[in-house]
Amino acid sequence: MGETGETGSSHTRPTIYDVAKAAGVAPSTVSRAFSRPGRVNAETADRIRRVAHEIGYRTNPIGRGLPDGRTALLAIVVADLTNPFFFEIIRSAEKTAIDSGYTLLVVDAHESSGAERRALERTLPLVEGVVLATSRLSDASIRAVAKQRPTVVMNRVVTDVPSVVTDNTQGMWRAVEHLAGLGHTRLTYLAGPEASWADGMRWRAFREATQKLGLRARRLGPFAPTLAGGLSAAQALTTHSTTATVAYNDLVAIGTMRGLTRLGVEIPHDLSVVGFDNIFGSDFCTPPLTTVASPLRHFGTFAVQRLLNQLRTPSSGPPAGLSAPALLPAKLVARGSTARRG
């Protein structure tokens, strides 16, 4: 049997959510009762501790042995650890955390909102703050996380939660303008996961750019943000008349090129392909991939810095000005996967 999440299950330990439900308080109150008891009414704190004992909830032994419940631990939750998109993000986030006296835990959500939610239930009691990188959780769930620990969202905007995002609109316009300049008039967008905020922004910018430039546009997908997703996209493209395509990310673009090549389609002579993100390896494929470059190294740095700013200014919410998204620039890197329409 898998985890049920029910209090008292023989397969899962009680969480702060179980304690909160049994005690009739918010999860954030339970968290404060154990990490910062002076900030919770004494009667409420006693009730929480009694309920926790009754249902078998055990507090975090790391934080319990440190002043004020501090652990000097931060977490970054990534959608898929095998995706090269996260390599530079994790490295720069880790360096920024270490330079400030923290250790960074890396959690893989496996592109699953359920797995991400379960991982957070186990991780939040251990850490002082969390970065959600391309989270698949709902906005409401993310705001609930932010009420328990200082939180920064990456590659997505959630109201009242600090975030760091690529300028998707600017990047997509550069891609469409590049293809239009090469004489392409029929463009296809290969969509990513339905739960992806960035996918929605990229598709919207793609539609706006093609309309303003008088180009024909269509959308195919959604596809998994992987090489396998790109192979599926290649099959779908063969049934549509198009001369150029922009993919949700580089993995989809590379998988598409691989699939089309197997089908006898010559890239870029028969079809031009543009990716998104400029991941490690995007220039290793054949032909090298034209892509919209996101500042991946700065992503991790900015996200952890915003998290540290919250930790230095403890309050009921992020410091003034931190709720507005930090918008990082995007630029087009032209390589061999795009060419003038023959």
PDB file of C-alpha atoms in Angstrom, residues 14-186:
ATOM      1  CA  PRO A  14       2.062  12.203  11.319  1.00  0.00           C
ATOM      2  CA  THR A  15       2.877  15.625   9.858  1.00  0.00           C
ATOM      3  CA  ILE A  16       2.293  19.155  11.110  1.00  0.00           C
ATOM      4  CA  TYR A  17      -0.848  19.133   8.981  1.00  0.00           C
ATOM      5  CA  ASP A  18      -2.197  16.221  11.039  1.00  0.00           C
ATOM      6  CA  VAL A  19      -1.338  18.033  14.272  1.00  0.00           C
ATOM      7  CA  ALA A  20      -2.944  21.244  12.997  1.00  0.00           C
ATOM      8  CA  LYS A  21      -6.166  19.453  12.051  1.00  0.00           C
ATOM      9  CA  ALA A  22      -6.388  17.626  15.384  1.00  0.00           C
ATOM     10  CA  ALA A  23      -5.599  20.771  17.397  1.00  0.00           C
ATOM     11  CA  GLY A  24      -7.852  23.035  15.347  1.00  0.00           C
ATOM     12  CA  VAL A  25      -5.103  25.480  14.373  1.00  0.00           C
ATOM     13  CA  ALA A  26      -3.184  26.470  11.242  1.00  0.00           C
ATOM     14  CA  PRO A  27      -0.070  24.472  10.209  1.00  0.00           C
ATOM     15  CA  SER A  28       1.988  27.655  10.591  1.00  0.00           C
ATOM     16  CA  THR A  29       0.896  27.857  14.252  1.00  0.00           C
ATOM     17  CA  VAL A  30       2.072  24.294  14.845  1.00  0.00           C
ATOM     18  CA  SER A  31       5.405  25.131  13.231  1.00  0.00           C
ATOM     19  CA  ARG A  32       5.881  28.193  15.441  1.00  0.00           C
ATOM     20  CA  ALA A  33       4.848  26.276  18.563  1.00  0.00           C
ATOM     21  CA  PHE A  34       7.843  23.994  18.125  1.00  0.00           C
ATOM     22  CA  SER A  35      10.404  26.331  16.532  1.00  0.00           C
ATOM     23  CA  ARG A  36       9.495  29.664  18.163  1.00  0.00           C
ATOM     24  CA  PRO A  37       7.301  28.880  21.189  1.00  0.00           C
ATOM     25  CA  GLY A  38       7.433  32.455  22.494  1.00  0.00           C
ATOM     26  CA  ARG A  39       5.335  33.576  19.509  1.00  0.00           C
ATOM     27  CA  VAL A  40       2.392  31.269  20.324  1.00  0.00           C
ATOM     28  CA  ASN A  41      -0.162  31.663  23.110  1.00  0.00           C
ATOM     29  CA  ALA A  42       0.889  29.404  26.023  1.00  0.00           C
ATOM     30  CA  GLU A  43      -2.479  27.606  26.189  1.00  0.00           C
ATOM     31  CA  THR A  44      -2.447  26.984  22.433  1.00  0.00           C
ATOM     32  CA  ALA A  45       1.157  25.760  22.531  1.00  0.00           C
ATOM     33  CA  ASP A  46       0.321  23.321  25.347  1.00  0.00           C
ATOM     34  CA  ARG A  47      -2.638  21.957  23.387  1.00  0.00           C
ATOM     35  CA  ILE A  48      -0.495  21.523  20.278  1.00  0.00           C
ATOM     36  CA  ARG A  49       2.199  19.654  22.198  1.00  0.00           C
ATOM     37  CA  ARG A  50      -0.392  17.418  23.855  1.00  0.00           C
ATOM     38  CA  VAL A  51      -2.066  16.588  20.540  1.00  0.00           C
ATOM     39  CA  ALA A  52       1.302  15.978  18.882  1.00  0.00           C
ATOM     40  CA  HIS A  53       2.223  13.510  21.614  1.00  0.00           C
ATOM     41  CA  GLU A  54      -1.119  11.728  21.346  1.00  0.00           C
ATOM     42  CA  ILE A  55      -0.895  11.164  17.590  1.00  0.00           C
ATOM     43  CA  GLY A  56       2.807  10.339  17.616  1.00  0.00           C
ATOM     44  CA  TYR A  57       4.172  13.437  15.900  1.00  0.00           C
ATOM     45  CA  ARG A  58       7.879  13.975  16.535  1.00  0.00           C
ATOM     46  CA  THR A  59       9.492  17.386  16.204  1.00  0.00           C
ATOM     47  CA  ASN A  60      12.586  18.054  14.159  1.00  0.00           C
ATOM     48  CA  PRO A  61      15.628  16.949  16.240  1.00  0.00           C
ATOM     49  CA  ILE A  62      17.949  19.239  14.261  1.00  0.00           C
ATOM     50  CA  GLY A  63      16.063  22.446  14.900  1.00  0.00           C
ATOM     51  CA  ARG A  64      15.099  21.464  18.447  1.00  0.00           C
ATOM     52  CA  GLY A  65      18.745  21.486  19.550  1.00  0.00           C
ATOM     53  CA  LEU A  66      19.501  24.947  18.172  1.00  0.00           C
ATOM     54  CA  PRO A  67      18.650  28.420  19.486  1.00  0.00           C
ATOM     55  CA  ASP A  68      15.269  29.676  18.232  1.00  0.00           C
ATOM     56  CA  GLY A  69      14.832  26.470  16.211  1.00  0.00           C
ATOM     57  CA  ARG A  70      17.413  27.587  13.620  1.00  0.00           C
ATOM     58  CA  THR A  71      18.872  24.827  11.477  1.00  0.00           C
ATOM     59  CA  ALA A  72      20.923  26.854   8.965  1.00  0.00           C
ATOM     60  CA  LEU A  73      19.274  24.701   6.290  1.00  0.00           C
ATOM     61  CA  LEU A  74      17.525  25.891   3.137  1.00  0.00           C
ATOM     62  CA  ALA A  75      15.797  23.757   0.507  1.00  0.00           C
ATOM     63  CA  ILE A  76      15.336  24.037  -3.236  1.00  0.00           C
ATOM     64  CA  VAL A  77      12.601  21.869  -4.733  1.00  0.00           C
ATOM     65  CA  VAL A  78      13.137  21.164  -8.443  1.00  0.00           C
ATOM     66  CA  ALA A  79      10.630  19.667 -10.868  1.00  0.00           C
ATOM     67  CA  ASP A  80      13.103  17.161 -12.366  1.00  0.00           C
ATOM     68  CA  LEU A  81      16.673  16.763 -11.151  1.00  0.00           C
ATOM     69  CA  THR A  82      17.712  15.032 -14.411  1.00  0.00           C
ATOM     70  CA  ASN A  83      16.788  18.112 -16.466  1.00  0.00           C
ATOM     71  CA  PRO A  84      19.983  20.080 -17.318  1.00  0.00           C
ATOM     72  CA  PHE A  85      17.926  23.267 -16.850  1.00  0.00           C
ATOM     73  CA  PHE A  86      18.542  22.930 -13.114  1.00  0.00           C
ATOM     74  CA  PHE A  87      22.312  22.264 -13.168  1.00  0.00           C
ATOM     75  CA  GLU A  88      23.540  25.869 -13.041  1.00  0.00           C
ATOM     76  CA  ILE A  89      20.565  26.962 -10.936  1.00  0.00           C
ATOM     77  CA  ILE A  90      21.391  24.461  -8.197  1.00  0.00           C
ATOM     78  CA  ARG A  91      25.122  25.203  -8.300  1.00  0.00           C
ATOM     79  CA  SER A  92      24.674  28.981  -7.993  1.00  0.00           C
ATOM     80  CA  ALA A  93      21.955  28.610  -5.347  1.00  0.00           C
ATOM     81  CA  GLU A  94      24.214  26.333  -3.318  1.00  0.00           C
ATOM     82  CA  LYS A  95      27.163  28.734  -3.523  1.00  0.00           C
ATOM     83  CA  THR A  96      25.026  31.681  -2.433  1.00  0.00           C
ATOM     84  CA  ALA A  97      23.651  29.674   0.498  1.00  0.00           C
ATOM     85  CA  ILE A  98      27.098  28.485   1.603  1.00  0.00           C
ATOM     86  CA  ASP A  99      28.553  32.003   1.373  1.00  0.00           C
ATOM     87  CA  SER A 100      25.830  33.104   3.818  1.00  0.00           C
ATOM     88  CA  GLY A 101      26.412  30.257   6.277  1.00  0.00           C
ATOM     89  CA  TYR A 102      23.619  27.928   5.135  1.00  0.00           C
ATOM     90  CA  THR A 103      23.476  24.420   3.725  1.00  0.00           C
ATOM     91  CA  LEU A 104      21.165  23.803   0.762  1.00  0.00           C
ATOM     92  CA  LEU A 105      19.045  20.653   0.501  1.00  0.00           C
ATOM     93  CA  VAL A 106      17.979  19.627  -3.027  1.00  0.00           C
ATOM     94  CA  VAL A 107      14.593  17.909  -3.396  1.00  0.00           C
ATOM     95  CA  ASP A 108      13.389  16.268  -6.633  1.00  0.00           C
ATOM     96  CA  ALA A 109       9.606  16.468  -7.226  1.00  0.00           C
ATOM     97  CA  HIS A 110       9.716  14.191 -10.310  1.00  0.00           C
ATOM     98  CA  GLU A 111       7.327  16.485 -12.240  1.00  0.00           C
ATOM     99  CA  SER A 112       4.542  15.475  -9.827  1.00  0.00           C
ATOM    100  CA  SER A 113       2.479  17.843  -7.701  1.00  0.00           C
ATOM    101  CA  GLY A 114       1.694  14.959  -5.342  1.00  0.00           C
ATOM    102  CA  ALA A 115       5.347  14.051  -4.882  1.00  0.00           C
ATOM    103  CA  GLU A 116       6.192  17.731  -4.412  1.00  0.00           C
ATOM    104  CA  ARG A 117       3.529  18.121  -1.725  1.00  0.00           C
ATOM    105  CA  ARG A 118       4.715  15.024   0.177  1.00  0.00           C
ATOM    106  CA  ALA A 119       8.343  16.132  -0.068  1.00  0.00           C
ATOM    107  CA  LEU A 120       7.478  19.547   1.350  1.00  0.00           C
ATOM    108  CA  GLU A 121       5.582  17.996   4.271  1.00  0.00           C
ATOM    109  CA  ARG A 122       8.787  16.191   5.246  1.00  0.00           C
ATOM    110  CA  THR A 123      11.193  19.007   4.409  1.00  0.00           C
ATOM    111  CA  LEU A 124       9.549  22.147   5.808  1.00  0.00           C
ATOM    112  CA  PRO A 125      10.050  21.180   9.489  1.00  0.00           C
ATOM    113  CA  LEU A 126      13.808  20.889   8.806  1.00  0.00           C
ATOM    114  CA  VAL A 127      14.546  24.110   6.958  1.00  0.00           C
ATOM    115  CA  GLU A 128      14.375  27.845   7.507  1.00  0.00           C
ATOM    116  CA  GLY A 129      13.306  28.688   3.971  1.00  0.00           C
ATOM    117  CA  VAL A 130      12.499  27.093   0.619  1.00  0.00           C
ATOM    118  CA  VAL A 131      12.882  27.848  -3.088  1.00  0.00           C
ATOM    119  CA  LEU A 132      10.230  26.265  -5.336  1.00  0.00           C
ATOM    120  CA  ALA A 133      11.779  25.881  -8.783  1.00  0.00           C
ATOM    121  CA  THR A 134       9.133  25.510 -11.535  1.00  0.00           C
ATOM    122  CA  SER A 135       6.613  24.210  -9.000  1.00  0.00           C
ATOM    123  CA  ARG A 136       3.581  22.219 -10.206  1.00  0.00           C
ATOM    124  CA  LEU A 137       1.555  23.061  -7.076  1.00  0.00           C
ATOM    125  CA  SER A 138      -1.505  25.304  -7.234  1.00  0.00           C
ATOM    126  CA  ASP A 139      -1.158  28.973  -6.273  1.00  0.00           C
ATOM    127  CA  ALA A 140      -3.158  28.296  -3.099  1.00  0.00           C
ATOM    128  CA  SER A 141      -0.809  25.458  -2.090  1.00  0.00           C
ATOM    129  CA  ILE A 142       2.237  27.637  -2.687  1.00  0.00           C
ATOM    130  CA  ARG A 143       0.777  30.431  -0.556  1.00  0.00           C
ATOM    131  CA  ALA A 144       0.141  27.846   2.184  1.00  0.00           C
ATOM    132  CA  VAL A 145       3.823  26.862   2.059  1.00  0.00           C
ATOM    133  CA  ALA A 146       4.822  30.538   2.237  1.00  0.00           C
ATOM    134  CA  LYS A 147       2.795  30.945   5.440  1.00  0.00           C
ATOM    135  CA  GLN A 148       4.894  28.240   7.093  1.00  0.00           C
ATOM    136  CA  ARG A 149       8.368  29.183   5.879  1.00  0.00           C
ATOM    137  CA  PRO A 150       9.906  32.062   3.920  1.00  0.00           C
ATOM    138  CA  THR A 151       9.438  31.022   0.273  1.00  0.00           C
ATOM    139  CA  VAL A 152      10.646  32.129  -3.148  1.00  0.00           C
ATOM    140  CA  VAL A 153       9.094  30.837  -6.376  1.00  0.00           C
ATOM    141  CA  MET A 154      11.242  30.449  -9.469  1.00  0.00           C
ATOM    142  CA  ASN A 155      10.039  30.687 -13.091  1.00  0.00           C
ATOM    143  CA  ARG A 156       6.509  31.484 -11.959  1.00  0.00           C
ATOM    144  CA  VAL A 157       4.553  34.364 -10.427  1.00  0.00           C
ATOM    145  CA  VAL A 158       2.275  33.792  -7.417  1.00  0.00           C
ATOM    146  CA  THR A 159       0.511  36.749  -5.797  1.00  0.00           C
ATOM    147  CA  ASP A 160       2.093  37.793  -2.467  1.00  0.00           C
ATOM    148  CA  VAL A 161       4.996  35.326  -2.802  1.00  0.00           C
ATOM    149  CA  PRO A 162       8.452  36.604  -3.890  1.00  0.00           C
ATOM    150  CA  SER A 163       9.522  35.190  -7.257  1.00  0.00           C
ATOM    151  CA  VAL A 164      12.308  35.199  -9.847  1.00  0.00           C
ATOM    152  CA  VAL A 165      11.301  34.772 -13.501  1.00  0.00           C
ATOM    153  CA  THR A 166      12.726  34.979 -17.002  1.00  0.00           C
ATOM    154  CA  ASP A 167      11.281  37.667 -19.251  1.00  0.00           C
ATOM    155  CA  ASN A 168       9.332  35.070 -21.241  1.00  0.00           C
ATOM    156  CA  THR A 169       7.599  37.705 -23.352  1.00  0.00           C
ATOM    157  CA  GLN A 170      10.845  39.342 -24.417  1.00  0.00           C
ATOM    158  CA  GLY A 171      12.444  35.963 -25.145  1.00  0.00           C
ATOM    159  CA  MET A 172       9.546  34.671 -27.229  1.00  0.00           C
ATOM    160  CA  TRP A 173       9.363  37.885 -29.252  1.00  0.00           C
ATOM    161  CA  ARG A 174      13.064  37.511 -30.077  1.00  0.00           C
ATOM    162  CA  ALA A 175      12.473  33.932 -31.251  1.00  0.00           C
ATOM    163  CA  VAL A 176       9.485  34.813 -33.442  1.00  0.00           C
ATOM    164  CA  GLU A 177      11.206  37.873 -34.903  1.00  0.00           C
ATOM    165  CA  HIS A 178      14.247  35.714 -35.711  1.00  0.00           C
ATOM    166  CA  LEU A 179      12.121  33.183 -37.604  1.00  0.00           C
ATOM    167  CA  ALA A 180      10.129  35.898 -39.382  1.00  0.00           C
ATOM    168  CA  GLY A 181      13.397  37.497 -40.486  1.00  0.00           C
ATOM    169  CA  LEU A 182      14.373  34.184 -42.064  1.00  0.00           C
ATOM    170  CA  GLY A 183      11.198  34.190 -44.139  1.00  0.00           C
ATOM    171  CA  HIS A 184       9.090  31.747 -42.099  1.00  0.00           C
ATOM    172  CA  THR A 185       5.348  32.487 -42.149  1.00  0.00           C
ATOM    173  CA  ARG A 186       3.799  29.308 -40.639  1.00  0.00           C
TER     174      ARG A 186
END
